[in-house]
C-alpha cells in the first residue's frame, strides 16, 4: 500500500530498485500492481523514473509490454522531459522490435526538434543504436538530409551525427558524409563540427579519410 510513496522518495525508490533485482515473480507483481495505475506520472518523477526503468530491466515480458503501452501517445513529451527521456531510452533497450517501432514512430515529424533538445537528443541517439532504421524508422535518418552541416555544428546534433556513422545504414551515412565534406573547412574549425570530422577520420572508410586528408594538406598552419 506504500509503493507509490516509496517510489517518489529518494531512499524509498533506491530500496525498491535494489529489491527488484532479486525479487521473485510474485513479489514483482505485487509492486507492479500498485505502481501501474500511476506509471505515467512516475516516468517523469525525479525518483519514480528509476523504479519504472528497473521494471524494464527486471520485469516480466508482460510488465514491460504494459509499461510500453502506457507510453503510447506520450513518447514525444516523455522524450523532451528530463526524467521521461531516460525511461524512453530504457524501454527502447528492452522491448521487442515491434514495440520499439510503435514507440519510435511517434517521433516522426519531430526528429529535429528532439535532436536539438537537451533531453530528446539522447532518445534519438538510442533510437539509432537500438532500432533497425532501414526497415523500421527510415524517417529518422531521412530527417537529417540537407541538415547535416547545421546539425554537425550543434552541441547535441553533433553527437547524433556521430551515432549515425556508427550504427546507421551505409547509404544514409554516405549521403550525410557527402553533405558534410562540402563544408569541411567550416566544420574543422567549428567548436562542435570538429568532433564530427575527427569521428570520420577515426572510424570512416579509407576513401572518406582520404578526402578529408587531401583537403587538409597544405592548410595545416
mmCIF file of N, CA, C and O in Angstrom, residues 3-99:
data_model
loop_
_atom_site.group_PDB
_atom_site.id
_atom_site.type_symbol
_atom_site.label_atom_id
_atom_site.label_comp_id
_atom_site.label_asym_id
_atom_site.label_seq_id
_atom_site.Cartn_x
_atom_site.Cartn_y
_atom_site.Cartn_z
ATOM 1 N N UNK A 3 3.740 1.646 -2.123
ATOM 2 C CA UNK A 3 4.713 1.594 -3.224
ATOM 3 C C UNK A 3 4.858 2.928 -3.964
ATOM 4 O O UNK A 3 5.963 3.295 -4.362
ATOM 5 N N UNK A 4 3.770 3.652 -4.159
ATOM 6 C CA UNK A 4 3.853 4.945 -4.840
ATOM 7 C C UNK A 4 4.634 5.938 -3.976
ATOM 8 O O UNK A 4 5.511 6.661 -4.471
ATOM 9 N N UNK A 5 4.324 5.964 -2.679
ATOM 10 C CA UNK A 5 5.041 6.873 -1.772
ATOM 11 C C UNK A 5 6.537 6.547 -1.746
ATOM 12 O O UNK A 5 7.381 7.449 -1.756
ATOM 13 N N UNK A 6 6.850 5.249 -1.684
ATOM 14 C CA UNK A 6 8.254 4.841 -1.680
ATOM 15 C C UNK A 6 8.936 5.227 -2.994
ATOM 16 O O UNK A 6 10.075 5.694 -2.998
ATOM 17 N N UNK A 7 8.239 5.012 -4.097
ATOM 18 C CA UNK A 7 8.836 5.249 -5.421
ATOM 19 C C UNK A 7 9.187 6.711 -5.647
ATOM 20 O O UNK A 7 10.115 7.023 -6.394
ATOM 21 N N UNK A 8 8.451 7.609 -5.008
ATOM 22 C CA UNK A 8 8.689 9.042 -5.206
ATOM 23 C C UNK A 8 9.542 9.644 -4.087
ATOM 24 O O UNK A 8 9.629 10.869 -3.965
ATOM 25 N N UNK A 9 10.145 8.783 -3.282
ATOM 26 C CA UNK A 9 11.048 9.219 -2.217
ATOM 27 C C UNK A 9 12.456 8.731 -2.555
ATOM 28 O O UNK A 9 12.637 7.624 -3.054
ATOM 29 N N UNK A 10 13.449 9.557 -2.299
ATOM 30 C CA UNK A 10 14.830 9.217 -2.674
ATOM 31 C C UNK A 10 15.262 7.857 -2.123
ATOM 32 O O UNK A 10 15.753 7.001 -2.858
ATOM 33 N N UNK A 11 15.082 7.651 -0.841
ATOM 34 C CA UNK A 11 15.551 6.406 -0.218
ATOM 35 C C UNK A 11 14.603 5.248 -0.517
ATOM 36 O O UNK A 11 15.045 4.110 -0.725
ATOM 37 N N UNK A 12 13.305 5.542 -0.556
ATOM 38 C CA UNK A 12 12.329 4.509 -0.873
ATOM 39 C C UNK A 12 12.509 3.985 -2.286
ATOM 40 O O UNK A 12 12.436 2.772 -2.536
ATOM 41 N N UNK A 13 12.782 4.893 -3.219
ATOM 42 C CA UNK A 13 12.994 4.499 -4.615
ATOM 43 C C UNK A 13 14.208 3.586 -4.730
ATOM 44 O O UNK A 13 14.164 2.551 -5.396
ATOM 45 N N UNK A 14 15.293 3.976 -4.047
ATOM 46 C CA UNK A 14 16.512 3.169 -4.103
ATOM 47 C C UNK A 14 16.279 1.781 -3.486
ATOM 48 O O UNK A 14 16.771 0.769 -3.995
ATOM 49 N N UNK A 15 15.504 1.737 -2.418
ATOM 50 C CA UNK A 15 15.183 0.469 -1.756
ATOM 51 C C UNK A 15 14.434 -0.465 -2.726
ATOM 52 O O UNK A 15 14.783 -1.632 -2.887
ATOM 53 N N UNK A 16 13.419 0.077 -3.398
ATOM 54 C CA UNK A 16 12.634 -0.729 -4.343
ATOM 55 C C UNK A 16 13.517 -1.200 -5.500
ATOM 56 O O UNK A 16 13.451 -2.362 -5.921
ATOM 57 N N UNK A 17 14.339 -0.285 -6.025
ATOM 58 C CA UNK A 17 15.225 -0.654 -7.139
ATOM 59 C C UNK A 17 16.113 -1.840 -6.768
ATOM 60 O O UNK A 17 16.266 -2.794 -7.542
ATOM 61 N N UNK A 18 16.711 -1.762 -5.579
ATOM 62 C CA UNK A 18 17.615 -2.839 -5.140
ATOM 63 C C UNK A 18 16.868 -4.161 -4.990
ATOM 64 O O UNK A 18 17.356 -5.218 -5.403
ATOM 65 N N UNK A 19 15.670 -4.117 -4.419
ATOM 66 C CA UNK A 19 14.901 -5.339 -4.165
ATOM 67 C C UNK A 19 14.404 -5.966 -5.474
ATOM 68 O O UNK A 19 14.294 -7.195 -5.576
ATOM 69 N N UNK A 20 14.086 -5.123 -6.476
ATOM 70 C CA UNK A 20 13.577 -5.657 -7.740
ATOM 71 C C UNK A 20 14.612 -6.524 -8.458
ATOM 72 O O UNK A 20 14.261 -7.407 -9.237
ATOM 73 N N UNK A 21 15.876 -6.284 -8.189
ATOM 74 C CA UNK A 21 16.938 -7.042 -8.858
ATOM 75 C C UNK A 21 16.935 -8.510 -8.431
ATOM 76 O O UNK A 21 17.377 -9.378 -9.187
ATOM 77 N N UNK A 22 16.447 -8.797 -7.218
ATOM 78 C CA UNK A 22 16.474 -10.177 -6.708
ATOM 79 C C UNK A 22 15.086 -10.686 -6.325
ATOM 80 O O UNK A 22 14.951 -11.801 -5.829
ATOM 81 N N UNK A 23 14.039 -9.877 -6.546
ATOM 82 C CA UNK A 23 12.684 -10.249 -6.120
ATOM 83 C C UNK A 23 12.143 -11.423 -6.934
ATOM 84 O O UNK A 23 12.535 -11.644 -8.085
ATOM 85 N N UNK A 24 11.226 -12.164 -6.323
ATOM 86 C CA UNK A 24 10.547 -13.248 -7.035
ATOM 87 C C UNK A 24 9.500 -12.657 -7.978
ATOM 88 O O UNK A 24 9.152 -11.470 -7.868
ATOM 89 N N UNK A 25 8.988 -13.480 -8.885
ATOM 90 C CA UNK A 25 7.964 -13.002 -9.824
ATOM 91 C C UNK A 25 6.720 -12.541 -9.071
ATOM 92 O O UNK A 25 6.079 -11.553 -9.456
ATOM 93 N N UNK A 26 6.375 -13.242 -7.978
ATOM 94 C CA UNK A 26 5.202 -12.875 -7.176
ATOM 95 C C UNK A 26 5.406 -11.509 -6.532
ATOM 96 O O UNK A 26 4.512 -10.643 -6.545
ATOM 97 N N UNK A 27 6.598 -11.294 -5.980
ATOM 98 C CA UNK A 27 6.899 -10.006 -5.333
ATOM 99 C C UNK A 27 6.884 -8.859 -6.354
ATOM 100 O O UNK A 27 6.351 -7.783 -6.083
ATOM 101 N N UNK A 28 7.474 -9.115 -7.526
ATOM 102 C CA UNK A 28 7.473 -8.081 -8.570
ATOM 103 C C UNK A 28 6.053 -7.709 -8.963
ATOM 104 O O UNK A 28 5.742 -6.528 -9.163
ATOM 105 N N UNK A 29 5.188 -8.710 -9.071
ATOM 106 C CA UNK A 29 3.803 -8.452 -9.472
ATOM 107 C C UNK A 29 3.067 -7.641 -8.411
ATOM 108 O O UNK A 29 2.241 -6.782 -8.732
ATOM 109 N N UNK A 30 3.372 -7.887 -7.137
ATOM 110 C CA UNK A 30 2.755 -7.108 -6.055
ATOM 111 C C UNK A 30 3.133 -5.626 -6.173
ATOM 112 O O UNK A 30 2.291 -4.743 -6.010
ATOM 113 N N UNK A 31 4.418 -5.375 -6.440
ATOM 114 C CA UNK A 31 4.880 -3.993 -6.614
ATOM 115 C C UNK A 31 4.247 -3.391 -7.867
ATOM 116 O O UNK A 31 3.717 -2.277 -7.845
ATOM 117 N N UNK A 32 4.280 -4.158 -8.949
ATOM 118 C CA UNK A 32 3.803 -3.653 -10.239
ATOM 119 C C UNK A 32 2.330 -3.277 -10.180
ATOM 120 O O UNK A 32 1.922 -2.242 -10.728
ATOM 121 N N UNK A 33 1.529 -4.099 -9.511
ATOM 122 C CA UNK A 33 0.084 -3.836 -9.458
ATOM 123 C C UNK A 33 -0.226 -2.508 -8.781
ATOM 124 O O UNK A 33 -1.239 -1.864 -9.083
ATOM 125 N N UNK A 34 0.667 -2.075 -7.879
ATOM 126 C CA UNK A 34 0.453 -0.789 -7.201
ATOM 127 C C UNK A 34 0.946 0.391 -8.019
ATOM 128 O O UNK A 34 0.320 1.448 -8.033
ATOM 129 N N UNK A 35 2.076 0.228 -8.699
ATOM 130 C CA UNK A 35 2.635 1.386 -9.417
ATOM 131 C C UNK A 35 2.015 1.564 -10.802
ATOM 132 O O UNK A 35 2.016 2.676 -11.341
ATOM 133 N N UNK A 36 1.470 0.515 -11.378
ATOM 134 C CA UNK A 36 0.984 0.589 -12.761
ATOM 135 C C UNK A 36 -0.063 1.682 -12.992
ATOM 136 O O UNK A 36 0.028 2.420 -13.980
ATOM 137 N N UNK A 37 -1.061 1.859 -12.096
ATOM 138 C CA UNK A 37 -2.062 2.903 -12.353
ATOM 139 C C UNK A 37 -1.474 4.310 -12.453
ATOM 140 O O UNK A 37 -2.066 5.191 -13.087
ATOM 141 N N UNK A 38 -0.321 4.543 -11.836
ATOM 142 C CA UNK A 38 0.306 5.871 -11.874
ATOM 143 C C UNK A 38 1.659 5.825 -12.592
ATOM 144 O O UNK A 38 2.516 6.679 -12.379
ATOM 145 N N UNK A 39 1.825 4.843 -13.474
ATOM 146 C CA UNK A 39 3.117 4.642 -14.149
ATOM 147 C C UNK A 39 3.550 5.869 -14.946
ATOM 148 O O UNK A 39 4.718 6.262 -14.913
ATOM 149 N N UNK A 40 2.617 6.483 -15.673
ATOM 150 C CA UNK A 40 2.974 7.643 -16.498
ATOM 151 C C UNK A 40 3.483 8.786 -15.635
ATOM 152 O O UNK A 40 4.450 9.470 -15.989
ATOM 153 N N UNK A 41 2.849 8.985 -14.494
ATOM 154 C CA UNK A 41 3.281 10.027 -13.562
ATOM 155 C C UNK A 41 4.680 9.716 -13.017
ATOM 156 O O UNK A 41 5.529 10.610 -12.901
ATOM 157 N N UNK A 42 4.929 8.453 -12.703
ATOM 158 C CA UNK A 42 6.235 8.059 -12.164
ATOM 159 C C UNK A 42 7.353 8.229 -13.190
ATOM 160 O O UNK A 42 8.497 8.499 -12.832
ATOM 161 N N UNK A 43 7.023 8.072 -14.467
ATOM 162 C CA UNK A 43 8.042 8.176 -15.519
ATOM 163 C C UNK A 43 8.703 9.549 -15.553
ATOM 164 O O UNK A 43 9.852 9.674 -15.986
ATOM 165 N N UNK A 44 7.993 10.583 -15.102
ATOM 166 C CA UNK A 44 8.559 11.936 -15.126
ATOM 167 C C UNK A 44 8.934 12.425 -13.733
ATOM 168 O O UNK A 44 9.220 13.602 -13.527
ATOM 169 N N UNK A 45 8.931 11.516 -12.773
ATOM 170 C CA UNK A 45 9.275 11.874 -11.395
ATOM 171 C C UNK A 45 10.773 11.691 -11.169
ATOM 172 O O UNK A 45 11.383 10.738 -11.665
ATOM 173 N N UNK A 46 11.348 12.584 -10.384
ATOM 174 C CA UNK A 46 12.790 12.591 -10.143
ATOM 175 C C UNK A 46 13.299 11.270 -9.566
ATOM 176 O O UNK A 46 14.418 10.833 -9.872
ATOM 177 N N UNK A 47 12.493 10.601 -8.768
ATOM 178 C CA UNK A 47 12.900 9.316 -8.195
ATOM 179 C C UNK A 47 12.102 8.147 -8.782
ATOM 180 O O UNK A 47 12.631 7.045 -8.949
ATOM 181 N N UNK A 48 10.860 8.398 -9.100
ATOM 182 C CA UNK A 48 9.997 7.347 -9.622
ATOM 183 C C UNK A 48 10.449 6.774 -10.947
ATOM 184 O O UNK A 48 10.234 5.594 -11.237
ATOM 185 N N UNK A 49 11.098 7.607 -11.763
ATOM 186 C CA UNK A 49 11.525 7.132 -13.086
ATOM 187 C C UNK A 49 12.479 5.940 -12.978
ATOM 188 O O UNK A 49 12.484 5.065 -13.851
ATOM 189 N N UNK A 50 13.252 5.899 -11.912
ATOM 190 C CA UNK A 50 14.211 4.799 -11.760
ATOM 191 C C UNK A 50 13.508 3.471 -11.472
ATOM 192 O O UNK A 50 13.980 2.405 -11.866
ATOM 193 N N UNK A 51 12.386 3.535 -10.771
ATOM 194 C CA UNK A 51 11.611 2.329 -10.494
ATOM 195 C C UNK A 51 11.044 1.771 -11.802
ATOM 196 O O UNK A 51 11.093 0.558 -12.058
ATOM 197 N N UNK A 52 10.520 2.661 -12.644
ATOM 198 C CA UNK A 52 9.998 2.235 -13.949
ATOM 199 C C UNK A 52 11.125 1.625 -14.788
ATOM 200 O O UNK A 52 10.951 0.584 -15.435
ATOM 201 N N UNK A 53 12.292 2.273 -14.769
ATOM 202 C CA UNK A 53 13.437 1.739 -15.522
ATOM 203 C C UNK A 53 13.792 0.324 -15.055
ATOM 204 O O UNK A 53 14.120 -0.543 -15.867
ATOM 205 N N UNK A 54 13.738 0.110 -13.744
ATOM 206 C CA UNK A 54 14.075 -1.215 -13.203
ATOM 207 C C UNK A 54 13.109 -2.282 -13.703
ATOM 208 O O UNK A 54 13.498 -3.437 -13.913
ATOM 209 N N UNK A 55 11.830 -1.897 -13.876
ATOM 210 C CA UNK A 55 10.868 -2.874 -14.394
ATOM 211 C C UNK A 55 11.149 -3.208 -15.854
ATOM 212 O O UNK A 55 10.921 -4.332 -16.297
ATOM 213 N N UNK A 56 11.657 -2.244 -16.616
ATOM 214 C CA UNK A 56 12.054 -2.558 -17.995
ATOM 215 C C UNK A 56 13.250 -3.510 -18.005
ATOM 216 O O UNK A 56 13.382 -4.352 -18.880
ATOM 217 N N UNK A 57 14.113 -3.389 -17.004
ATOM 218 C CA UNK A 57 15.290 -4.256 -16.915
ATOM 219 C C UNK A 57 14.959 -5.629 -16.337
ATOM 220 O O UNK A 57 15.415 -6.658 -16.857
ATOM 221 N N UNK A 58 14.178 -5.661 -15.247
ATOM 222 C CA UNK A 58 13.998 -6.897 -14.483
ATOM 223 C C UNK A 58 12.559 -7.410 -14.460
ATOM 224 O O UNK A 58 12.302 -8.469 -13.885
ATOM 225 N N UNK A 59 11.636 -6.665 -15.063
ATOM 226 C CA UNK A 59 10.244 -7.096 -15.061
ATOM 227 C C UNK A 59 9.990 -8.208 -16.063
ATOM 228 O O UNK A 59 10.850 -8.553 -16.877
ATOM 229 N N UNK A 60 8.784 -8.762 -16.013
ATOM 230 C CA UNK A 60 8.404 -9.802 -16.962
ATOM 231 C C UNK A 60 8.097 -9.176 -18.318
ATOM 232 O O UNK A 60 7.945 -7.947 -18.442
ATOM 233 N N UNK A 61 7.992 -10.007 -19.336
ATOM 234 C CA UNK A 61 7.662 -9.514 -20.672
ATOM 235 C C UNK A 61 6.311 -8.796 -20.658
ATOM 236 O O UNK A 61 6.135 -7.765 -21.318
ATOM 237 N N UNK A 62 5.359 -9.326 -19.882
ATOM 238 C CA UNK A 62 4.030 -8.708 -19.786
ATOM 239 C C UNK A 62 4.112 -7.343 -19.110
ATOM 240 O O UNK A 62 3.438 -6.393 -19.534
ATOM 241 N N UNK A 63 4.933 -7.237 -18.075
ATOM 242 C CA UNK A 63 5.074 -5.953 -17.373
ATOM 243 C C UNK A 63 5.738 -4.908 -18.261
ATOM 244 O O UNK A 63 5.303 -3.756 -18.301
ATOM 245 N N UNK A 64 6.773 -5.324 -18.993
ATOM 246 C CA UNK A 64 7.419 -4.390 -19.920
ATOM 247 C C UNK A 64 6.436 -3.938 -20.991
ATOM 248 O O UNK A 64 6.385 -2.760 -21.354
ATOM 249 N N UNK A 65 5.665 -4.882 -21.498
ATOM 250 C CA UNK A 65 4.681 -4.550 -22.528
ATOM 251 C C UNK A 65 3.617 -3.603 -22.012
ATOM 252 O O UNK A 65 3.201 -2.671 -22.721
ATOM 253 N N UNK A 66 3.170 -3.818 -20.775
ATOM 254 C CA UNK A 66 2.148 -2.950 -20.183
ATOM 255 C C UNK A 66 2.673 -1.529 -20.004
ATOM 256 O O UNK A 66 1.969 -0.548 -20.281
ATOM 257 N N UNK A 67 3.925 -1.400 -19.559
ATOM 258 C CA UNK A 67 4.520 -0.070 -19.385
ATOM 259 C C UNK A 67 4.707 0.631 -20.726
ATOM 260 O O UNK A 67 4.475 1.838 -20.850
ATOM 261 N N UNK A 68 5.132 -0.126 -21.731
ATOM 262 C CA UNK A 68 5.289 0.451 -23.071
ATOM 263 C C UNK A 68 3.941 0.940 -23.587
ATOM 264 O O UNK A 68 3.850 2.003 -24.220
ATOM 265 N N UNK A 69 2.874 0.183 -23.306
ATOM 266 C CA UNK A 69 1.533 0.578 -23.748
ATOM 267 C C UNK A 69 1.114 1.893 -23.089
ATOM 268 O O UNK A 69 0.465 2.733 -23.721
ATOM 269 N N UNK A 70 1.481 2.073 -21.826
ATOM 270 C CA UNK A 70 1.183 3.323 -21.114
ATOM 271 C C UNK A 70 1.836 4.514 -21.815
ATOM 272 O O UNK A 70 1.303 5.627 -21.826
ATOM 273 N N UNK A 71 2.989 4.265 -22.425
ATOM 274 C CA UNK A 71 3.745 5.347 -23.077
ATOM 275 C C UNK A 71 3.127 5.777 -24.401
ATOM 276 O O UNK A 71 3.419 6.873 -24.893
ATOM 277 N N UNK A 72 2.276 4.937 -24.981
ATOM 278 C CA UNK A 72 1.692 5.259 -26.282
ATOM 279 C C UNK A 72 0.954 6.605 -26.218
ATOM 280 O O UNK A 72 0.164 6.858 -25.320
ATOM 281 N N UNK A 73 1.255 7.458 -27.184
ATOM 282 C CA UNK A 73 0.649 8.781 -27.213
ATOM 283 C C UNK A 73 1.405 9.819 -26.418
ATOM 284 O O UNK A 73 1.063 11.007 -26.445
ATOM 285 N N UNK A 74 2.446 9.379 -25.710
ATOM 286 C CA UNK A 74 3.204 10.302 -24.845
ATOM 287 C C UNK A 74 4.705 10.258 -25.115
ATOM 288 O O UNK A 74 5.467 10.861 -24.362
ATOM 289 N N UNK A 75 5.124 9.553 -26.151
ATOM 290 C CA UNK A 75 6.567 9.352 -26.365
ATOM 291 C C UNK A 75 7.289 10.674 -26.582
ATOM 292 O O UNK A 75 8.377 10.893 -26.047
ATOM 293 N N UNK A 76 6.693 11.577 -27.361
ATOM 294 C CA UNK A 76 7.354 12.864 -27.617
ATOM 295 C C UNK A 76 7.512 13.667 -26.329
ATOM 296 O O UNK A 76 8.607 14.160 -26.031
ATOM 297 N N UNK A 77 6.430 13.808 -25.567
ATOM 298 C CA UNK A 77 6.513 14.602 -24.331
ATOM 299 C C UNK A 77 7.480 13.974 -23.333
ATOM 300 O O UNK A 77 8.223 14.678 -22.644
ATOM 301 N N UNK A 78 7.494 12.646 -23.261
ATOM 302 C CA UNK A 78 8.444 11.965 -22.371
ATOM 303 C C UNK A 78 9.877 12.191 -22.837
ATOM 304 O O UNK A 78 10.782 12.417 -22.019
ATOM 305 N N UNK A 79 10.085 12.154 -24.151
ATOM 306 C CA UNK A 79 11.437 12.307 -24.703
ATOM 307 C C UNK A 79 12.012 13.687 -24.433
ATOM 308 O O UNK A 79 13.233 13.852 -24.342
ATOM 309 N N UNK A 80 11.149 14.686 -24.308
ATOM 310 C CA UNK A 80 11.596 16.058 -24.095
ATOM 311 C C UNK A 80 11.679 16.414 -22.608
ATOM 312 O O UNK A 80 12.032 17.541 -22.263
ATOM 313 N N UNK A 81 11.359 15.431 -21.749
ATOM 314 C CA UNK A 81 11.359 15.682 -20.310
ATOM 315 C C UNK A 81 12.600 15.057 -19.666
ATOM 316 O O UNK A 81 13.053 13.989 -20.074
ATOM 317 N N UNK A 82 13.123 15.723 -18.661
ATOM 318 C CA UNK A 82 14.412 15.347 -18.074
ATOM 319 C C UNK A 82 14.467 13.886 -17.608
ATOM 320 O O UNK A 82 15.466 13.192 -17.821
ATOM 321 N N UNK A 83 13.410 13.420 -16.975
ATOM 322 C CA UNK A 83 13.418 12.049 -16.450
ATOM 323 C C UNK A 83 12.712 11.079 -17.392
ATOM 324 O O UNK A 83 13.114 9.921 -17.517
ATOM 325 N N UNK A 84 11.691 11.575 -18.065
ATOM 326 C CA UNK A 84 10.975 10.739 -19.020
ATOM 327 C C UNK A 84 11.868 10.239 -20.142
ATOM 328 O O UNK A 84 11.717 9.113 -20.616
ATOM 329 N N UNK A 85 12.832 11.067 -20.558
ATOM 330 C CA UNK A 85 13.717 10.667 -21.665
ATOM 331 C C UNK A 85 14.543 9.437 -21.279
ATOM 332 O O UNK A 85 14.860 8.603 -22.132
ATOM 333 N N UNK A 86 14.836 9.305 -19.990
ATOM 334 C CA UNK A 86 15.616 8.135 -19.537
ATOM 335 C C UNK A 86 14.762 6.861 -19.609
ATOM 336 O O UNK A 86 15.274 5.786 -19.934
ATOM 337 N N UNK A 87 13.475 7.006 -19.311
ATOM 338 C CA UNK A 87 12.565 5.865 -19.381
ATOM 339 C C UNK A 87 12.389 5.422 -20.829
ATOM 340 O O UNK A 87 12.390 4.223 -21.128
ATOM 341 N N UNK A 88 12.251 6.387 -21.746
ATOM 342 C CA UNK A 88 12.111 6.047 -23.168
ATOM 343 C C UNK A 88 13.346 5.282 -23.646
ATOM 344 O O UNK A 88 13.245 4.267 -24.342
ATOM 345 N N UNK A 89 14.523 5.757 -23.259
ATOM 346 C CA UNK A 89 15.763 5.077 -23.657
ATOM 347 C C UNK A 89 15.805 3.645 -23.127
ATOM 348 O O UNK A 89 16.172 2.720 -23.851
ATOM 349 N N UNK A 90 15.422 3.473 -21.872
ATOM 350 C CA UNK A 90 15.451 2.139 -21.260
ATOM 351 C C UNK A 90 14.428 1.224 -21.942
ATOM 352 O O UNK A 90 14.706 0.035 -22.168
ATOM 353 N N UNK A 91 13.277 1.773 -22.278
ATOM 354 C CA UNK A 91 12.258 0.984 -22.974
ATOM 355 C C UNK A 91 12.786 0.505 -24.325
ATOM 356 O O UNK A 91 12.632 -0.667 -24.683
ATOM 357 N N UNK A 92 13.444 1.396 -25.067
ATOM 358 C CA UNK A 92 13.971 1.026 -26.387
ATOM 359 C C UNK A 92 15.013 -0.089 -26.286
ATOM 360 O O UNK A 92 15.170 -0.881 -27.209
ATOM 361 N N UNK A 93 15.703 -0.150 -25.162
ATOM 362 C CA UNK A 93 16.714 -1.194 -24.964
ATOM 363 C C UNK A 93 16.086 -2.565 -24.695
ATOM 364 O O UNK A 93 16.680 -3.589 -25.025
ATOM 365 N N UNK A 94 14.887 -2.579 -24.092
ATOM 366 C CA UNK A 94 14.374 -3.838 -23.548
ATOM 367 C C UNK A 94 13.070 -4.352 -24.150
ATOM 368 O O UNK A 94 12.701 -5.489 -23.878
ATOM 369 N N UNK A 95 12.359 -3.539 -24.933
ATOM 370 C CA UNK A 95 11.110 -4.057 -25.514
ATOM 371 C C UNK A 95 11.409 -4.734 -26.856
ATOM 372 O O UNK A 95 12.428 -4.438 -27.491
ATOM 373 N N UNK A 96 10.547 -5.644 -27.319
ATOM 374 C CA UNK A 96 10.771 -6.302 -28.613
ATOM 375 C C UNK A 96 10.644 -5.321 -29.771
ATOM 376 O O UNK A 96 10.112 -4.215 -29.614
ATOM 377 N N UNK A 97 11.135 -5.714 -30.945
ATOM 378 C CA UNK A 97 11.241 -4.801 -32.082
ATOM 379 C C UNK A 97 9.898 -4.220 -32.519
ATOM 380 O O UNK A 97 9.817 -3.051 -32.896
ATOM 381 N N UNK A 98 8.822 -5.009 -32.442
ATOM 382 C CA UNK A 98 7.520 -4.469 -32.863
ATOM 383 C C UNK A 98 7.071 -3.337 -31.946
ATOM 384 O O UNK A 98 6.448 -2.365 -32.391
ATOM 385 N N UNK A 99 7.403 -3.426 -30.664
ATOM 386 C CA UNK A 99 7.056 -2.366 -29.719
ATOM 387 C C UNK A 99 7.994 -1.172 -29.893
ATOM 388 O O UNK A 99 7.574 -0.020 -29.761
#
